[in-house]
Coordinates of C-alpha atoms and ligand atoms in Angstrom, one line a residue:
M252 CA -7.1 -27.5 -25.9
S253 CA -9.2 -30.4 -24.0
G254 CA -11.5 -32.9 -25.9
D255 CA -14.7 -30.3 -24.9
S256 CA -16.1 -29.1 -27.3
H257 CA -15.0 -25.4 -26.0
P258 CA -11.5 -24.4 -26.1
R259 CA -10.2 -25.0 -22.5
Y260 CA -7.6 -22.8 -21.1
D261 CA -5.6 -23.0 -17.6
A262 CA -6.8 -19.3 -17.3
V263 CA -9.3 -16.5 -18.6
I264 CA -8.4 -13.2 -17.8
V265 CA -11.2 -10.8 -18.5
G266 CA -9.0 -7.5 -19.4
A267 CA -6.3 -6.1 -20.7
G268 CA -5.3 -3.1 -18.5
F269 CA -2.3 -3.1 -16.3
A270 CA -3.8 -5.7 -14.0
G271 CA -4.5 -8.5 -17.2
L272 CA -1.1 -7.8 -19.3
Y273 CA 1.0 -8.6 -16.0
M274 CA -1.2 -11.4 -15.2
L275 CA -0.8 -13.2 -18.6
H276 CA 3.0 -12.3 -18.4
R277 CA 3.2 -13.7 -14.9
L278 CA 1.1 -17.1 -15.5
R279 CA 3.2 -17.5 -19.3
Q280 CA 6.3 -17.7 -16.8
A281 CA 4.9 -20.4 -14.5
G282 CA 3.9 -22.4 -17.7
F283 CA -0.3 -21.9 -17.8
Q284 CA -2.4 -21.6 -21.3
A285 CA -4.0 -18.2 -20.6
V286 CA -6.0 -16.0 -23.2
V287 CA -7.7 -12.4 -22.2
F288 CA -10.6 -11.1 -23.5
E289 CA -10.5 -7.6 -23.9
A290 CA -13.4 -5.0 -24.2
G291 CA -11.5 -2.4 -26.2
S292 CA -9.2 -3.0 -29.5
G293 CA -6.4 -2.3 -27.7
V294 CA -4.4 -2.8 -24.2
G295 CA -4.3 0.0 -21.6
G296 CA -7.7 -0.1 -19.9
T297 CA -7.9 3.1 -18.1
W298 CA -5.0 4.9 -20.8
Y299 CA -7.1 3.0 -23.9
W300 CA -10.3 4.6 -22.8
N301 CA -10.1 8.4 -21.1
R302 CA -8.5 10.5 -23.5
Y303 CA -10.5 13.5 -22.5
P304 CA -8.0 16.3 -22.9
G305 CA -5.8 16.8 -20.1
A306 CA -6.0 13.3 -19.0
R307 CA -2.7 12.7 -17.1
C308 CA -1.4 10.4 -14.2
D309 CA -1.1 11.7 -10.8
V310 CA 1.1 9.2 -9.7
E311 CA 4.5 10.7 -10.4
S312 CA 5.9 8.9 -13.5
M313 CA 9.0 7.4 -12.1
E314 CA 6.9 5.5 -9.6
Y315 CA 3.7 4.7 -12.0
S316 CA 5.1 2.0 -13.6
Y317 CA 5.8 -1.7 -13.6
S318 CA 8.7 -2.6 -11.4
F319 CA 8.5 -6.9 -12.2
S320 CA 11.5 -6.1 -15.0
D321 CA 14.3 -4.0 -14.4
D322 CA 15.3 -4.3 -17.8
L323 CA 12.0 -2.3 -18.9
Q324 CA 12.3 0.0 -16.0
Q325 CA 15.6 0.7 -16.9
E326 CA 14.9 0.9 -20.5
W327 CA 11.9 3.4 -20.5
E328 CA 12.1 7.0 -20.7
W329 CA 9.7 9.4 -19.2
T330 CA 9.4 12.5 -20.6
E331 CA 7.2 14.6 -17.5
R332 CA 6.9 14.2 -14.4
Y333 CA 3.8 13.2 -14.4
A334 CA 2.8 11.2 -17.4
G335 CA 0.1 12.1 -19.6
Q336 CA -2.6 9.8 -21.0
P337 CA -1.2 9.3 -24.7
E338 CA 2.5 8.8 -22.9
I339 CA 0.9 5.7 -20.7
L340 CA -0.4 4.0 -23.7
R341 CA 2.3 4.4 -25.5
Y342 CA 4.1 2.0 -22.4
A343 CA 1.6 -0.2 -22.1
N344 CA 1.8 -1.1 -25.8
H345 CA 5.5 -1.0 -25.8
V346 CA 5.2 -3.5 -22.5
A347 CA 2.5 -5.3 -24.5
D348 CA 5.1 -5.8 -27.6
R349 CA 8.4 -6.1 -25.2
F350 CA 6.5 -9.5 -24.1
D351 CA 5.1 -10.8 -26.8
L352 CA 1.4 -10.3 -25.0
E353 CA -0.9 -9.8 -27.5
R354 CA -0.8 -13.1 -29.5
D355 CA -2.9 -14.2 -26.4
I356 CA -5.2 -11.4 -26.3
V357 CA -8.5 -11.5 -28.0
F358 CA -10.2 -7.6 -28.7
D359 CA -13.0 -6.6 -28.9
T360 CA -14.2 -8.8 -27.3
R361 CA -16.6 -8.5 -24.3
V362 CA -17.2 -11.2 -21.4
V363 CA -20.9 -11.4 -20.5
K364 CA -20.9 -14.7 -18.5
A365 CA -18.8 -17.0 -16.5
H366 CA -20.6 -19.9 -14.5
F367 CA -18.9 -22.4 -12.7
D368 CA -19.5 -25.9 -14.1
E369 CA -19.2 -27.8 -10.4
A370 CA -18.8 -31.4 -11.8
G371 CA -16.0 -29.7 -14.6
A372 CA -14.1 -28.0 -12.1
K373 CA -14.1 -25.3 -14.2
W374 CA -15.3 -21.8 -15.2
D375 CA -17.3 -21.7 -18.7
I376 CA -16.7 -18.3 -20.3
E377 CA -19.3 -16.5 -22.7
T378 CA -18.5 -13.6 -25.2
D379 CA -20.3 -11.1 -26.4
T380 CA -18.9 -12.7 -30.2
G381 CA -20.8 -15.9 -29.8
R382 CA -17.3 -17.4 -27.8
T383 CA -17.3 -20.1 -25.4
V384 CA -14.2 -21.3 -23.6
A385 CA -13.3 -23.0 -20.2
A386 CA -10.3 -22.5 -17.7
K387 CA -9.8 -23.7 -14.7
F388 CA -9.5 -20.6 -13.0
C389 CA -11.1 -17.2 -13.8
V390 CA -9.5 -13.7 -13.2
L391 CA -11.4 -10.5 -13.3
A392 CA -8.8 -7.6 -14.3
T393 CA -11.6 -6.0 -15.4
G394 CA -10.3 -2.4 -13.6
C395 CA -11.9 -0.8 -10.7
L396 CA -12.8 2.5 -12.6
S397 CA -14.3 1.2 -15.7
S398 CA -17.6 1.3 -15.9
A399 CA -18.9 5.1 -16.8
N400 CA -21.1 6.5 -15.1
L401 CA -24.0 8.4 -16.9
P402 CA -26.7 9.8 -14.8
D403 CA -30.0 9.5 -16.0
F404 CA -30.7 13.2 -17.0
E405 CA -34.4 13.9 -18.1
G406 CA -34.2 14.3 -22.1
L407 CA -30.6 13.8 -21.9
T408 CA -31.8 12.0 -25.5
S409 CA -33.3 14.8 -26.7
F410 CA -30.4 16.6 -26.8
R411 CA -29.2 17.8 -30.8
G412 CA -25.4 18.6 -30.3
E413 CA -22.9 15.7 -29.0
T414 CA -22.3 14.5 -26.3
Y415 CA -18.8 13.1 -24.9
H416 CA -18.2 10.6 -21.3
T417 CA -14.3 11.4 -20.2
G418 CA -14.1 7.7 -19.5
R419 CA -14.9 7.1 -23.4
W420 CA -13.5 9.1 -25.4
P421 CA -13.3 9.6 -28.9
H422 CA -9.9 8.6 -30.2
E423 CA -9.8 10.7 -33.4
G424 CA -10.2 13.8 -30.8
V425 CA -12.7 16.2 -30.3
D426 CA -12.6 19.8 -31.9
F427 CA -14.0 22.4 -29.1
E428 CA -12.8 25.8 -31.1
G429 CA -15.8 27.8 -31.6
K430 CA -18.2 25.8 -29.2
R431 CA -20.3 26.2 -26.2
V432 CA -19.8 23.7 -24.4
G433 CA -21.2 22.4 -21.0
I434 CA -19.7 19.9 -18.2
I435 CA -21.1 18.1 -15.9
G436 CA -19.0 17.3 -12.9
T437 CA -16.0 18.4 -10.9
G438 CA -13.8 15.4 -9.9
S439 CA -10.7 14.4 -10.9
S440 CA -11.3 14.5 -14.5
A441 CA -13.4 17.4 -14.5
I442 CA -10.3 19.2 -12.8
Q443 CA -7.7 17.9 -15.2
A444 CA -10.0 19.1 -18.6
I445 CA -11.7 22.1 -17.8
P446 CA -8.7 24.5 -18.1
V447 CA -7.7 22.5 -21.5
I448 CA -11.3 23.0 -22.8
A449 CA -11.8 26.8 -21.6
A450 CA -8.8 27.5 -24.0
E451 CA -10.2 25.8 -27.0
A452 CA -13.6 26.7 -26.2
R453 CA -16.0 29.7 -27.1
H454 CA -18.0 29.2 -24.0
L455 CA -17.7 26.6 -20.8
T456 CA -20.2 26.2 -18.3
V457 CA -19.3 24.1 -15.6
F458 CA -22.0 22.4 -13.6
Q459 CA -21.0 21.3 -10.2
R460 CA -22.5 19.3 -7.5
T461 CA -19.9 19.0 -4.8
P462 CA -16.8 21.6 -5.1
N463 CA -13.4 20.2 -4.7
Y464 CA -10.1 20.7 -3.1
S465 CA -7.2 20.6 -5.8
I466 CA -3.5 20.6 -5.2
P467 CA -1.6 22.2 -8.1
A468 CA 0.5 19.5 -9.5
R469 CA 3.6 21.7 -10.7
N470 CA 4.1 18.9 -13.4
A471 CA 6.9 20.2 -15.7
P472 CA 9.6 18.0 -17.8
I473 CA 11.2 15.2 -15.8
D474 CA 14.4 16.2 -13.9
P475 CA 17.1 14.2 -15.6
D476 CA 19.1 14.2 -11.9
L477 CA 16.2 12.3 -10.7
V478 CA 16.2 10.1 -13.0
A479 CA 19.5 9.2 -13.2
D480 CA 19.6 8.9 -9.1
I481 CA 16.5 6.5 -9.0
K482 CA 17.5 4.2 -11.9
G483 CA 20.8 3.9 -10.0
E484 CA 18.9 2.6 -7.4
Y485 CA 15.8 1.3 -8.9
P486 CA 14.8 -2.2 -7.3
A487 CA 15.7 -0.4 -3.6
F488 CA 13.5 2.8 -4.3
R489 CA 10.5 0.4 -5.3
A490 CA 11.5 -0.7 -2.0
R491 CA 10.9 1.3 0.2
N492 CA 7.7 2.6 -2.0
Y493 CA 6.6 -0.6 -0.8
K494 CA 6.7 0.3 2.4
E495 CA 4.5 3.3 2.5
P496 CA 1.1 3.4 3.2
A497 CA -0.3 4.1 -0.1
G498 CA 2.8 1.9 -1.7
F499 CA 4.5 5.0 -3.4
G500 CA 5.8 8.4 -2.4
S501 CA 9.0 7.5 -0.6
K502 CA 10.5 10.6 -1.7
I503 CA 7.7 12.7 -0.2
P504 CA 9.0 14.4 3.4
K505 CA 7.0 12.8 5.8
N506 CA 6.4 14.5 9.5
D507 CA 4.9 12.3 12.0
Q508 CA 3.4 15.3 14.1
S509 CA -0.3 16.1 14.4
A510 CA -1.4 19.4 12.8
L511 CA -2.9 20.5 16.1
Q512 CA 0.8 20.6 18.2
D513 CA 2.9 22.5 15.3
A514 CA 2.7 25.8 15.9
E515 CA 0.4 28.3 13.4
A516 CA 3.5 29.6 11.9
N517 CA 5.3 26.9 11.3
R518 CA 1.7 25.2 10.2
E519 CA 1.4 27.8 7.1
R520 CA 5.1 27.1 6.3
N521 CA 4.4 23.5 6.2
Y522 CA 1.5 24.1 3.8
W523 CA 3.1 26.5 1.9
Q524 CA 5.9 24.2 1.1
R525 CA 4.0 21.5 0.3
W526 CA 1.7 23.1 -2.0
E527 CA 4.8 24.7 -4.0
R528 CA 6.1 21.1 -4.4
G529 CA 3.3 20.1 -5.4
G530 CA 1.3 16.4 -5.6
F531 CA 0.4 14.1 -3.0
G532 CA 2.7 15.6 -0.4
F533 CA 0.7 18.4 1.0
L534 CA -2.0 15.2 2.5
S535 CA 1.4 13.9 4.3
A536 CA 1.9 17.4 6.1
Y537 CA 0.8 16.1 9.3
N538 CA 0.0 12.5 10.7
D539 CA -3.7 13.3 11.8
L540 CA -5.0 15.3 8.4
I541 CA -7.1 12.2 7.5
V542 CA -8.1 11.0 11.2
N543 CA -8.9 14.2 13.4
R544 CA -11.6 16.6 12.0
D545 CA -10.0 19.4 13.6
A546 CA -6.3 18.9 12.0
N547 CA -8.1 18.2 8.8
D548 CA -9.8 21.7 9.4
T549 CA -6.7 23.4 9.0
A550 CA -5.5 21.8 5.8
A551 CA -8.7 22.6 4.5
D552 CA -8.9 25.8 5.6
F553 CA -5.2 26.6 3.9
V554 CA -6.7 25.4 0.4
R555 CA -10.1 27.7 0.8
R556 CA -7.7 30.0 1.3
R557 CA -5.7 29.9 -2.1
I558 CA -9.0 29.2 -3.9
R559 CA -10.3 32.8 -2.5
E560 CA -7.0 34.1 -3.2
T561 CA -7.1 32.6 -6.8
V562 CA -10.4 33.3 -7.6
D563 CA -11.2 36.7 -9.1
D564 CA -14.6 36.7 -8.7
P565 CA -15.6 36.2 -4.8
A566 CA -18.7 34.8 -5.3
T567 CA -17.5 32.3 -7.5
A568 CA -14.7 31.8 -5.4
E569 CA -17.0 30.8 -2.4
L570 CA -19.0 28.4 -4.6
L571 CA -15.7 27.0 -5.1
C572 CA -14.8 26.2 -1.5
P573 CA -15.2 23.0 -0.3
D574 CA -17.3 21.9 3.2
N575 CA -15.9 18.5 3.5
V576 CA -12.7 16.8 4.9
I577 CA -10.1 17.6 2.5
G578 CA -8.9 14.0 1.8
C579 CA -12.3 11.6 2.3
K580 CA -12.8 12.0 -1.7
R581 CA -10.4 11.1 -3.6
P582 CA -7.7 14.0 -3.9
C583 CA -7.0 16.1 -6.5
L584 CA -4.3 17.5 -8.6
D585 CA -4.8 20.3 -11.2
T586 CA -2.6 22.0 -13.7
G587 CA -4.6 26.1 -13.7
Y588 CA -7.6 24.5 -12.5
F589 CA -9.2 28.0 -10.0
E590 CA -6.8 30.4 -12.6
T591 CA -9.7 29.1 -15.1
Y592 CA -12.3 30.7 -13.6
N593 CA -10.9 34.1 -14.1
R594 CA -11.4 33.2 -18.1
P595 CA -14.1 35.6 -19.2
N596 CA -15.5 32.5 -21.3
V597 CA -16.0 30.6 -18.4
D598 CA -18.7 30.4 -16.0
L599 CA -19.6 28.5 -12.7
V600 CA -23.2 27.2 -12.3
D601 CA -24.2 25.7 -9.0
V602 CA -26.0 22.3 -9.3
R603 CA -25.8 21.6 -5.7
T604 CA -28.6 24.0 -4.3
N605 CA -30.8 23.4 -7.6
P606 CA -29.9 20.3 -9.0
I607 CA -30.0 19.4 -13.2
D608 CA -33.7 19.8 -13.9
R609 CA -33.2 18.3 -17.3
I610 CA -31.4 18.2 -20.7
T611 CA -33.4 20.1 -23.8
P612 CA -32.9 20.1 -27.3
A613 CA -30.5 23.3 -27.1
G614 CA -29.1 22.4 -23.3
I615 CA -29.3 22.2 -19.8
V616 CA -32.1 23.4 -17.6
V617 CA -31.4 24.2 -13.9
A618 CA -33.5 26.0 -11.7
G619 CA -35.9 27.3 -14.8
Q620 CA -33.0 28.9 -16.7
E621 CA -32.0 27.0 -19.9
Y622 CA -27.9 27.1 -20.6
A623 CA -27.6 27.0 -23.8
V624 CA -24.6 24.7 -25.3
D625 CA -23.7 22.8 -28.7
C626 CA -22.0 20.0 -26.3
I627 CA -22.2 18.5 -23.5
V628 CA -19.2 16.8 -21.4
F629 CA -20.0 14.2 -18.6
A630 CA -17.4 14.0 -16.2
T631 CA -19.5 12.5 -13.9
G632 CA -17.5 9.5 -13.1
F633 CA -17.4 5.4 -12.6
D634 CA -19.6 2.4 -11.0
A635 CA -16.1 2.2 -9.3
M636 CA -15.0 -1.0 -8.1
T637 CA -17.6 -3.6 -8.2
G638 CA -19.6 -1.4 -11.3
T639 CA -17.7 -3.8 -14.4
M640 CA -17.3 -7.2 -12.2
L641 CA -21.3 -6.9 -11.3
R642 CA -21.7 -6.3 -15.5
I643 CA -20.9 -10.0 -15.7
D644 CA -23.2 -12.8 -15.3
I645 CA -20.8 -14.2 -12.8
R646 CA -22.8 -17.4 -11.3
G647 CA -20.5 -19.7 -8.8
R648 CA -21.7 -22.7 -6.9
G649 CA -25.2 -23.5 -6.7
G650 CA -25.4 -21.5 -9.4
L651 CA -25.4 -18.4 -6.7
S652 CA -25.4 -14.9 -8.4
L653 CA -22.2 -12.5 -7.7
T654 CA -25.4 -10.1 -7.8
D655 CA -27.5 -11.4 -5.4
K656 CA -23.9 -12.2 -3.0
W657 CA -23.8 -8.5 -3.0
S658 CA -26.2 -7.3 -2.8
A659 CA -25.9 -5.8 0.2
G660 CA -22.4 -4.3 -1.1
P661 CA -19.3 -6.6 -1.8
V662 CA -17.9 -9.6 1.0
T663 CA -14.2 -10.5 0.0
Y664 CA -12.3 -12.3 1.3
L665 CA -8.3 -10.6 1.2
G666 CA -10.1 -8.5 -1.7
L667 CA -9.0 -11.6 -4.4
T668 CA -11.8 -14.2 -3.8
T669 CA -15.2 -14.3 -2.9
S670 CA -17.0 -17.6 -0.8
G671 CA -19.3 -19.7 -3.2
F672 CA -16.5 -18.7 -6.1
P673 CA -13.9 -21.3 -6.3
N674 CA -11.1 -20.5 -8.8
L675 CA -12.3 -16.9 -9.6
F676 CA -10.1 -14.7 -8.3
M677 CA -10.0 -10.5 -8.7
I678 CA -7.1 -8.2 -9.4
S679 CA -7.5 -4.8 -6.7
G680 CA -10.9 -6.1 -5.8
P681 CA -13.2 -4.8 -2.9
G682 CA -11.7 -4.8 0.3
S683 CA -8.2 -4.5 -1.2
P684 CA -6.1 -1.7 -0.6
S685 CA -6.2 -0.8 -4.6
V686 CA -7.7 2.7 -5.2
L687 CA -5.9 3.9 -2.1
T688 CA -2.9 3.2 -3.5
N689 CA -0.6 3.5 -6.5
M690 CA -2.2 1.3 -8.6
I691 CA 0.2 -0.1 -10.3
T692 CA 2.1 -1.4 -6.8
S693 CA -1.0 -3.1 -5.8
I694 CA -1.8 -4.8 -8.8
E695 CA 2.0 -6.3 -8.9
Q696 CA 1.0 -7.6 -5.5
H697 CA -2.2 -9.3 -6.7
V698 CA -0.5 -10.9 -9.8
A699 CA 1.9 -12.4 -7.9
W700 CA 0.0 -13.8 -5.3
I701 CA -2.7 -14.9 -7.7
A702 CA 0.4 -16.4 -9.8
D703 CA 1.7 -18.7 -7.1
C704 CA -1.8 -19.4 -5.4
M705 CA -2.5 -21.6 -9.1
G706 CA 1.0 -22.8 -9.0
H707 CA 0.5 -24.3 -5.4
L708 CA -2.4 -25.7 -6.4
R709 CA -0.6 -27.5 -9.2
S710 CA 2.1 -28.4 -7.6
H711 CA 0.1 -29.9 -4.3
G712 CA -2.7 -31.3 -6.7
F713 CA -5.5 -29.5 -5.8
A714 CA -8.6 -29.0 -8.1
A715 CA -9.6 -25.6 -6.2
I716 CA -9.7 -23.0 -3.7
E717 CA -12.2 -21.2 -2.0
A718 CA -12.6 -18.6 0.8
T719 CA -14.5 -19.5 4.0
P720 CA -17.6 -17.7 4.4
G721 CA -16.0 -17.0 8.0
A722 CA -12.6 -16.0 6.5
E723 CA -14.4 -13.0 4.5
D724 CA -16.9 -12.1 7.2
D725 CA -14.1 -11.4 9.2
W726 CA -12.1 -9.8 6.6
V727 CA -15.4 -7.6 5.9
A728 CA -15.5 -6.4 9.4
H729 CA -11.6 -5.8 9.4
V730 CA -12.2 -3.6 6.2
N731 CA -15.4 -1.4 8.1
A732 CA -13.3 -1.0 11.4
V733 CA -10.8 0.0 9.6
A734 CA -11.9 2.5 7.6
D735 CA -14.0 3.5 10.9
Q736 CA -11.2 4.8 12.1
T737 CA -10.6 7.4 9.8
L738 CA -12.8 10.0 8.2
Y739 CA -13.2 8.3 5.0
P740 CA -16.7 7.3 5.5
T741 CA -17.8 11.1 6.1
C742 CA -18.0 12.0 2.2
N743 CA -20.4 11.1 0.0
S744 CA -17.6 9.3 -2.7
W745 CA -17.5 6.7 -4.7
Y746 CA -14.9 4.7 -2.4
L747 CA -18.5 4.4 -0.5
G748 CA -20.5 3.7 -3.8
K749 CA -22.8 7.1 -3.0
N750 CA -22.6 8.6 -6.5
I751 CA -24.5 5.8 -8.2
P752 CA -28.2 5.8 -6.9
G753 CA -29.6 2.7 -5.3
K754 CA -26.0 1.2 -4.7
P755 CA -25.4 -0.4 -1.7
Q756 CA -23.4 2.3 1.0
V757 CA -19.9 0.6 2.3
F758 CA -16.7 1.9 2.6
M759 CA -14.8 -0.3 -0.4
P760 CA -11.6 -0.2 -0.5
L761 CA -8.9 -1.4 2.7
I762 CA -6.8 1.6 3.9
G763 CA -2.7 0.8 4.6
F764 CA -0.8 -1.1 2.0
P765 CA 2.2 -2.6 4.0
P766 CA -0.2 -4.2 6.9
Y767 CA -2.4 -6.2 4.0
V768 CA 0.5 -6.8 2.3
E769 CA 2.0 -8.7 5.4
K770 CA -1.5 -10.0 5.8
C771 CA -1.2 -12.0 2.4
D772 CA 2.4 -13.6 2.9
A773 CA 1.0 -14.9 6.2
V774 CA -1.8 -16.3 4.8
V775 CA 0.3 -18.0 2.4
A776 CA 2.7 -18.8 4.7
N777 CA -0.3 -20.3 6.9
G778 CA -1.1 -22.9 4.3
Y779 CA -3.8 -20.8 3.0
E780 CA -5.3 -19.7 6.1
G781 CA -8.9 -18.6 5.6
F782 CA -9.4 -20.8 2.5
E783 CA -10.4 -24.5 1.6
L784 CA -8.4 -26.3 -0.9
R785 CA -10.3 -29.3 -2.4
S786 CA -8.6 -32.3 -4.4
A787 CA -10.5 -33.3 -7.6
G788 CA -14.1 -34.9 -7.4
A789 CA -13.7 -33.7 -3.1
Ligands
FAD82 P1 -8.1 -0.7 -16.5 O1 -6.9 -0.5 -16.8 O2 -9.4 -0.3 -16.0 O3 -8.8 -2.2 -17.2 C1 -9.5 -3.3 -17.0 C2 -10.0 -3.8 -18.8 O4 -11.1 -4.6 -18.5 C3 -10.1 -2.8 -19.7 O5 -9.6 -2.2 -20.5 C4 -11.9 -3.0 -19.9 O6 -12.1 -2.4 -21.1 C5 -11.5 -4.3 -19.5 N1 -13.1 -4.9 -19.2 C6 -13.8 -4.3 -18.0 N2 -15.0 -5.6 -18.5 C7 -14.4 -6.3 -19.5 C8 -16.0 -7.4 -19.9 N3 -16.6 -7.9 -19.3 N4 -15.2 -8.3 -20.9 C9 -13.8 -7.8 -21.8 N5 -13.1 -6.6 -20.9 C10 -13.6 -5.9 -20.0 N6 -4.0 5.1 -11.1 C11 -3.3 5.5 -9.6 O7 -2.4 4.9 -9.0 N7 -2.6 6.5 -10.3 C12 -2.9 7.3 -11.0 O8 -2.5 8.4 -10.9 C13 -4.4 7.0 -12.0 N8 -4.8 7.8 -12.5 C14 -6.5 7.7 -13.5 C15 -6.7 8.6 -14.5 C16 -7.9 8.6 -14.6 C17 -8.9 9.3 -15.6 C18 -8.6 6.8 -14.3 C19 -10.0 6.8 -15.1 C20 -7.9 6.0 -13.4 C21 -7.2 6.0 -12.8 N9 -6.1 5.6 -11.8 C22 -4.8 6.0 -11.3 C23 -6.8 4.2 -12.1 C24 -6.6 3.5 -12.9 O9 -7.8 3.1 -13.4 C25 -5.6 2.4 -12.7 O10 -3.7 3.2 -12.3 C26 -5.5 1.4 -13.4 O11 -5.0 1.8 -14.6 C27 -6.2 0.4 -13.6 O12 -5.4 -1.0 -14.5 P2 -6.6 -2.4 -14.6 O13 -6.0 -3.3 -15.4 O14 -6.7 -2.9 -13.0 O15 -8.1 -1.7 -15.0
NAP83 P1 -15.6 11.1 -10.1 O1 -14.6 12.1 -9.4 O2 -16.7 10.3 -9.6 O3 -16.8 12.4 -10.0 C1 -17.6 12.7 -10.5 C2 -18.5 14.0 -11.1 O4 -20.0 14.4 -11.1 C3 -18.7 14.9 -9.5 O5 -18.1 15.8 -9.3 C4 -20.2 14.4 -9.1 O6 -20.2 15.1 -8.4 C5 -20.6 14.9 -10.5 N1 -21.6 14.3 -10.7 C6 -21.9 12.8 -11.2 N2 -23.7 12.7 -10.9 C7 -23.9 13.5 -11.0 C8 -25.7 14.6 -11.1 N3 -26.3 13.6 -11.5 N4 -25.3 15.9 -11.4 C9 -24.5 16.6 -11.1 N5 -23.1 16.4 -11.4 C10 -22.7 15.0 -10.7 O7 -15.0 10.3 -11.8 P2 -14.0 11.4 -12.1 O8 -13.3 12.4 -12.2 O9 -14.2 10.7 -13.4 O10 -13.0 10.2 -11.3 C11 -12.8 8.7 -11.0 C12 -12.0 9.0 -10.2 O11 -11.2 8.1 -11.3 C13 -11.0 9.6 -9.2 O12 -11.1 9.4 -8.0 C14 -9.8 8.8 -9.3 O13 -8.8 7.9 -8.6 C15 -9.4 8.7 -10.7 N6 -9.1 9.8 -12.1 C16 -7.5 10.3 -11.5 C17 -7.2 10.9 -12.1 C18 -5.5 11.3 -12.1 O14 -5.4 10.5 -10.8 N7 -5.2 12.1 -12.5 C19 -8.0 11.9 -13.2 C20 -9.2 11.4 -13.4 C21 -9.6 10.4 -12.2 P3 -20.7 15.0 -6.6 O15 -19.3 15.2 -6.3 O16 -21.7 15.6 -5.9 O17 -20.8 13.3 -6.9

């Protein structure tokens, strides 16, 4: 505490998901005094909010976990190949207990303002509960997928039944038995929820705008031999994953060959093997699937054939077949998704040709026809990567607002900082690999970088660090140039902001984890290249 009227911390951390939890732990270890504000009533972030039926990780359990403590990774026992939401939330709570984190977390408290006070070289933070605190550093651990997107459907408030968003699911669960349910969306959340809701509800109508590719997850109880193998060499396993393009998957067989150079029969066998193995390894079948449209077509065509083979009704199968690039939207993993359309209680409605007209008290109207439902599930995604940060009134030097600075799209240096906003850090911000990786791996890398940076400022007597405009312009150009070498920008994805009307359309994440880590390390080795480090009063 300072002599100010407000409590004064070294750092305020916004958010208590995996990013905020580890940031707090790291800062405490380094002797900093930090406080976390969390809008929810508990830790876990994504896994606290997304409690929809079927919610599950699609990075394998032995990889989607912290690596920073060997004791932690040795003692925690996962039960399935991919952990379900309840298990991941238990894990987050275990971590919070084990490292005694909750005593510095203020729950049910949303940060609404963060203003930089130039004279005092501090951030003044205000919450929706009326608390005001000051801190030298502000760390946004607010999550890439934490602001639910609820499209502005005409008549929404007139609906007489219950409505739910997958990202804000009621803690007590929802009983769909005997109900007619409508679900809007066919992204990862919907693809996980649809089979589970269909098995429970009287009737399920799926409103699909863009069909999605999905690969079977092949979830199963975790293989004890695999656990023993990995635990026998966990640090080495993590180190190998660190060298992978997405920070995970070192056990997935790679193939440094073009899909177009392989004989058709071999290609078919390769795709089949990966389809049977399940998971993201399908997209590692060849080295050019995400850079060459013809190569990509071979994988896309394989999946379309599986859809047509699985779904009995040919018209429904055709509607479910995507025509875009496989992998340029976030790939989905499923358990019995396409099979669900063979159930007599499930219908698919195309809302690409005719968008949803309106919502009435009794249902959803498309092309003049009303689909009567008792409840509606919005699986309509998130205002991703920037949405949550921009909901906070963030102002840097000279009162510059982050919303104004990013009016044409996010501008960052390394996805960690933005010029004009000294001592403000983002974890997995736009311009970093974040959502294209195992996010816990990215989070750990960012947290370590930020904690080390704060330590450097302290030990060298600097009051502030700020990216230079030149460094961040070059960085944004680099992020775009890397994306432009791939097929990623060709789809209407949330990576590009295309799911939110009016949002600037720029490809937000950086492709490629290992070169990014090298760059972050080089920046430090070169004396925080691209940053200005200021002494007090300078
Ligand atoms: P979050 O977990 O989103 O936590 C951010 C926290 O900040 C939230 O609790 C939020 O309430 C809080 N917050 C935000 N704004 C404020 C504010 N103004 N004031 C106070 N608190 C605030 N990633 C993978 O790598 N693999 C997966 O398989 C995977 N599956 C996913 C499944 C779903 C359904 C979703 C939505 C995401 C998934 N992700 C996955 C991405 C996931 O978000 C990350 O893996 C990780 O959980 C992010 O942690 P985080 O702490 O950065 O953010
Ligand atoms: P999403 O991928 O953005 O999907 C949203 C869906 O809603 C899309 O099908 C979209 O159609 C549809 N939609 C949005 N607005 C609509 C409108 N006005 N009318 C009709 N349809 C509309 O969101 P999500 O499924 O929640 O997934 C978001 C991300 O969270 C994922 O990509 C992934 O990163 C993460 N996630 C991961 C997992 C996992 O790993 N297990 C599970 C869930 C989520 P269009 O495609 O046409 O826009």
